mmCIF file with all atom_site columns, C-alpha atoms in Angstrom:
data_model
loop_
_atom_site.group_PDB
_atom_site.id
_atom_site.type_symbol
_atom_site.label_atom_id
_atom_site.label_alt_id
_atom_site.label_comp_id
_atom_site.label_asym_id
_atom_site.label_entity_id
_atom_site.label_seq_id
_atom_site.pdbx_PDB_ins_code
_atom_site.Cartn_x
_atom_site.Cartn_y
_atom_site.Cartn_z
_atom_site.occupancy
_atom_site.B_iso_or_equiv
_atom_site.pdbx_formal_charge
_atom_site.auth_seq_id
_atom_site.auth_comp_id
_atom_site.auth_asym_id
_atom_site.auth_atom_id
_atom_site.pdbx_PDB_model_num
ATOM 1  C CA . MET A 1 1  ? -7.221  10.960  -2.485  1.00 0.00 ? 104 MET A CA 1
ATOM 2  C CA . LEU A 1 2  ? -6.939  7.284   -3.426  1.00 0.00 ? 105 LEU A CA 1
ATOM 3  C CA . ALA A 1 3  ? -10.633 6.403   -3.723  1.00 0.00 ? 106 ALA A CA 1
ATOM 4  C CA . VAL A 1 4  ? -10.063 3.479   -1.350  1.00 0.00 ? 107 VAL A CA 1
ATOM 5  C CA . SER A 1 5  ? -12.230 3.146   1.722   1.00 0.00 ? 108 SER A CA 1
ATOM 6  C CA . PRO A 1 6  ? -10.649 3.259   5.169   1.00 0.00 ? 109 PRO A CA 1
ATOM 7  C CA . SER A 1 7  ? -11.928 -0.255  5.863   1.00 0.00 ? 110 SER A CA 1
ATOM 8  C CA . THR A 1 8  ? -10.131 -1.540  2.752   1.00 0.00 ? 111 THR A CA 1
ATOM 9  C CA . LEU A 1 9  ? -6.905  0.153   3.834   1.00 0.00 ? 112 LEU A CA 1
ATOM 10 C CA . ARG A 1 10 ? -7.227  -1.442  7.281   1.00 0.00 ? 113 ARG A CA 1
ATOM 11 C CA . THR A 1 11 ? -7.821  -4.850  5.691   1.00 0.00 ? 114 THR A CA 1
ATOM 12 C CA . TRP A 1 12 ? -4.812  -4.484  3.394   1.00 0.00 ? 115 TRP A CA 1
ATOM 13 C CA . GLU A 1 13 ? -2.624  -3.371  6.291   1.00 0.00 ? 116 GLU A CA 1
ATOM 14 C CA . GLY A 1 14 ? -3.581  -6.396  8.385   1.00 0.00 ? 117 GLY A CA 1
ATOM 15 C CA . ARG A 1 15 ? -3.672  -8.967  5.607   1.00 0.00 ? 118 ARG A CA 1
ATOM 16 C CA . TYR A 1 16 ? -0.634  -8.029  3.509   1.00 0.00 ? 119 TYR A CA 1
ATOM 17 C CA . ALA A 1 17 ? 1.487   -5.853  5.855   1.00 0.00 ? 120 ALA A CA 1
ATOM 18 C CA . VAL A 1 18 ? 3.317   -4.240  2.930   1.00 0.00 ? 121 VAL A CA 1
ATOM 19 C CA . VAL A 1 19 ? 2.205   -0.656  3.569   1.00 0.00 ? 122 VAL A CA 1
ATOM 20 C CA . VAL A 1 20 ? 1.994   -0.088  7.329   1.00 0.00 ? 123 VAL A CA 1
ATOM 21 C CA . PRO A 1 21 ? 1.519   3.531   8.410   1.00 0.00 ? 124 PRO A CA 1
ATOM 22 C CA . GLU A 1 22 ? 2.686   5.119   11.628  1.00 0.00 ? 125 GLU A CA 1
ATOM 23 C CA . ARG A 1 23 ? 0.065   5.972   14.225  1.00 0.00 ? 126 ARG A CA 1
ATOM 24 C CA . SER A 1 24 ? -0.687  9.326   15.797  1.00 0.00 ? 127 SER A CA 1
ATOM 25 C CA . ALA A 1 25 ? -1.124  9.708   19.549  1.00 0.00 ? 128 ALA A CA 1
ATOM 26 C CA . SER A 1 26 ? -4.862  9.222   18.973  1.00 0.00 ? 129 SER A CA 1
ATOM 27 C CA . SER A 1 27 ? -4.210  6.053   16.868  1.00 0.00 ? 130 SER A CA 1
ATOM 28 C CA . GLN A 1 28 ? -4.994  7.632   13.506  1.00 0.00 ? 131 GLN A CA 1
ATOM 29 C CA . ARG A 1 29 ? -3.066  6.162   10.590  1.00 0.00 ? 132 ARG A CA 1
ATOM 30 C CA . LEU A 1 30 ? -0.443  8.547   9.207   1.00 0.00 ? 133 LEU A CA 1
ATOM 31 C CA . TYR A 1 31 ? 0.684   7.644   5.687   1.00 0.00 ? 134 TYR A CA 1
ATOM 32 C CA . THR A 1 32 ? 3.873   9.101   4.233   1.00 0.00 ? 135 THR A CA 1
ATOM 33 C CA . ARG A 1 33 ? 4.020   10.369  0.662   1.00 0.00 ? 136 ARG A CA 1
ATOM 34 C CA . ASP A 1 34 ? 5.996   7.265   -0.258  1.00 0.00 ? 137 ASP A CA 1
ATOM 35 C CA . GLN A 1 35 ? 3.322   5.029   1.219   1.00 0.00 ? 138 GLN A CA 1
ATOM 36 C CA . LEU A 1 36 ? 0.635   6.895   -0.722  1.00 0.00 ? 139 LEU A CA 1
ATOM 37 C CA . GLU A 1 37 ? 2.607   6.269   -3.908  1.00 0.00 ? 140 GLU A CA 1
ATOM 38 C CA . GLN A 1 38 ? 2.861   2.600   -2.978  1.00 0.00 ? 141 GLN A CA 1
ATOM 39 C CA . LEU A 1 39 ? -0.903  2.439   -2.454  1.00 0.00 ? 142 LEU A CA 1
ATOM 40 C CA . ARG A 1 40 ? -1.428  4.187   -5.803  1.00 0.00 ? 143 ARG A CA 1
ATOM 41 C CA . PHE A 1 41 ? 0.748   1.498   -7.383  1.00 0.00 ? 144 PHE A CA 1
ATOM 42 C CA . VAL A 1 42 ? -1.425  -1.211  -5.789  1.00 0.00 ? 145 VAL A CA 1
ATOM 43 C CA . CYS A 1 43 ? -4.588  0.484   -7.069  1.00 0.00 ? 146 CYS A CA 1
ATOM 44 C CA . GLU A 1 44 ? -3.141  0.800   -10.575 1.00 0.00 ? 147 GLU A CA 1
ATOM 45 C CA . GLN A 1 45 ? -2.206  -2.880  -10.567 1.00 0.00 ? 148 GLN A CA 1
ATOM 46 C CA . MET A 1 46 ? -5.711  -3.812  -9.480  1.00 0.00 ? 149 MET A CA 1
ATOM 47 C CA . HIS A 1 47 ? -7.246  -1.647  -12.202 1.00 0.00 ? 150 HIS A CA 1
ATOM 48 C CA . SER A 1 48 ? -5.026  -3.544  -14.641 1.00 0.00 ? 151 SER A CA 1
ATOM 49 C CA . GLY A 1 49 ? -6.621  -6.804  -13.537 1.00 0.00 ? 152 GLY A CA 1
ATOM 50 C CA . LEU A 1 50 ? -4.513  -8.099  -10.652 1.00 0.00 ? 153 LEU A CA 1
ATOM 51 C CA . SER A 1 51 ? -6.102  -9.196  -7.405  1.00 0.00 ? 154 SER A CA 1
ATOM 52 C CA . ALA A 1 52 ? -5.296  -7.248  -4.249  1.00 0.00 ? 155 ALA A CA 1
ATOM 53 C CA . ALA A 1 53 ? -3.040  -10.097 -3.098  1.00 0.00 ? 156 ALA A CA 1
ATOM 54 C CA . ASP A 1 54 ? -1.123  -10.157 -6.391  1.00 0.00 ? 157 ASP A CA 1
ATOM 55 C CA . ALA A 1 55 ? -0.808  -6.370  -6.433  1.00 0.00 ? 158 ALA A CA 1
ATOM 56 C CA . HIS A 1 56 ? 0.652   -6.356  -2.917  1.00 0.00 ? 159 HIS A CA 1
ATOM 57 C CA . ARG A 1 57 ? 2.944   -9.257  -3.779  1.00 0.00 ? 160 ARG A CA 1
ATOM 58 C CA . THR A 1 58 ? 4.200   -7.342  -6.824  1.00 0.00 ? 161 THR A CA 1
ATOM 59 C CA . LEU A 1 59 ? 4.803   -4.248  -4.701  1.00 0.00 ? 162 LEU A CA 1
ATOM 60 C CA . ALA A 1 60 ? 6.641   -6.255  -2.039  1.00 0.00 ? 163 ALA A CA 1
ATOM 61 C CA . GLU A 1 61 ? 8.903   -7.856  -4.652  1.00 0.00 ? 164 GLU A CA 1
ATOM 62 C CA . ARG A 1 62 ? 9.709   -4.523  -6.251  1.00 0.00 ? 165 ARG A CA 1
ATOM 63 C CA . LEU A 1 63 ? 10.509  -2.986  -2.876  1.00 0.00 ? 166 LEU A CA 1
ATOM 64 C CA . ARG A 1 64 ? 12.641  -5.990  -1.940  1.00 0.00 ? 167 ARG A CA 1
ATOM 65 C CA . HIS A 1 65 ? 14.703  -5.667  -5.123  1.00 0.00 ? 168 HIS A CA 1
ATOM 66 C CA . ASP A 1 66 ? 14.930  -1.882  -5.000  1.00 0.00 ? 169 ASP A CA 1
ATOM 67 C CA . PRO A 1 67 ? 13.899  -0.222  -1.713  1.00 0.00 ? 170 PRO A CA 1
ATOM 68 C CA . THR A 1 68 ? 14.170  3.224   -3.329  1.00 0.00 ? 171 THR A CA 1
ATOM 69 C CA . LEU A 1 69 ? 11.570  2.304   -5.933  1.00 0.00 ? 172 LEU A CA 1
ATOM 70 C CA . LEU A 1 70 ? 8.213   3.979   -5.382  1.00 0.00 ? 173 LEU A CA 1
ATOM 71 C CA . GLY A 1 71 ? 9.624   6.120   -2.658  1.00 0.00 ? 174 GLY A CA 1
#
Protein backbone atom coordinates (compact mmCIF):
# COMPACT_ATOMS: atom_id res chain seq x y z
CA MET A 1 0.00 0.00 0.00
CA LEU A 2 2.82 2.40 0.87
CA ALA A 3 5.76 0.53 -0.67
CA VAL A 4 7.59 0.79 2.66
CA SER A 5 8.95 -2.34 4.27
CA PRO A 6 7.68 -3.41 7.68
CA SER A 7 11.20 -3.10 9.08
CA THR A 8 11.36 0.54 7.93
CA LEU A 9 8.00 1.26 9.55
CA ARG A 10 9.23 -0.30 12.80
CA THR A 11 12.41 1.79 12.65
CA TRP A 12 10.46 4.99 12.02
CA GLU A 13 8.07 4.20 14.86
CA GLY A 14 10.91 3.67 17.32
CA ARG A 15 13.20 6.43 16.11
CA TYR A 16 10.77 9.28 15.42
CA ALA A 17 7.61 8.30 17.36
CA VAL A 18 5.42 10.54 15.20
CA VAL A 19 3.19 7.81 13.76
CA VAL A 20 2.61 5.16 16.43
CA PRO A 21 -0.06 2.58 15.61
CA GLU A 22 -2.24 0.70 18.05
CA ARG A 23 -1.52 -2.97 18.60
CA SER A 24 -3.85 -5.92 18.16
CA ALA A 25 -4.14 -8.63 20.80
CA SER A 26 -1.47 -10.54 18.86
CA SER A 27 0.81 -7.43 18.76
CA GLN A 28 0.24 -6.64 15.09
CA ARG A 29 0.45 -2.95 14.23
CA LEU A 30 -2.93 -1.45 13.33
CA TYR A 31 -2.65 1.81 11.40
CA THR A 32 -5.63 4.14 11.08
CA ARG A 33 -6.49 5.82 7.79
CA ASP A 34 -5.14 9.07 9.20
CA GLN A 35 -1.86 7.42 10.08
CA LEU A 36 -1.60 5.96 6.57
CA GLU A 37 -2.07 9.46 5.17
CA GLN A 38 0.64 10.72 7.51
CA LEU A 39 2.99 7.99 6.31
CA ARG A 40 2.14 8.87 2.70
CA PHE A 41 3.08 12.46 3.50
CA VAL A 42 6.44 11.28 4.90
CA CYS A 43 7.07 9.20 1.77
CA GLU A 44 6.19 12.12 -0.50
CA GLN A 45 8.55 14.38 1.41
CA MET A 46 11.33 11.83 1.09
CA HIS A 47 10.71 11.47 -2.65
CA SER A 48 11.05 15.26 -2.83
CA GLY A 49 14.53 15.00 -1.34
CA LEU A 50 14.10 15.25 2.43
CA SER A 51 15.72 12.74 4.74
CA ALA A 52 13.47 10.50 6.83
CA ALA A 53 14.31 12.58 9.91
CA ASP A 54 13.42 15.86 8.18
CA ALA A 55 10.22 14.39 6.75
CA HIS A 56 9.10 13.24 10.20
CA ARG A 57 10.09 16.57 11.72
CA THR A 58 8.01 18.38 9.08
CA LEU A 59 5.04 16.11 9.79
CA ALA A 60 5.36 16.63 13.54
CA GLU A 61 5.45 20.42 13.12
CA ARG A 62 2.42 20.41 10.86
CA LEU A 63 0.49 18.23 13.29
CA ARG A 64 1.54 20.42 16.21
CA HIS A 65 0.25 23.56 14.46
CA ASP A 66 -2.91 21.93 13.13
CA PRO A 67 -3.83 18.53 14.61
CA THR A 68 -6.63 18.14 12.05
CA LEU A 69 -4.16 18.39 9.19
CA LEU A 70 -3.51 15.09 7.44
CA GLY A 71 -6.25 13.43 9.38
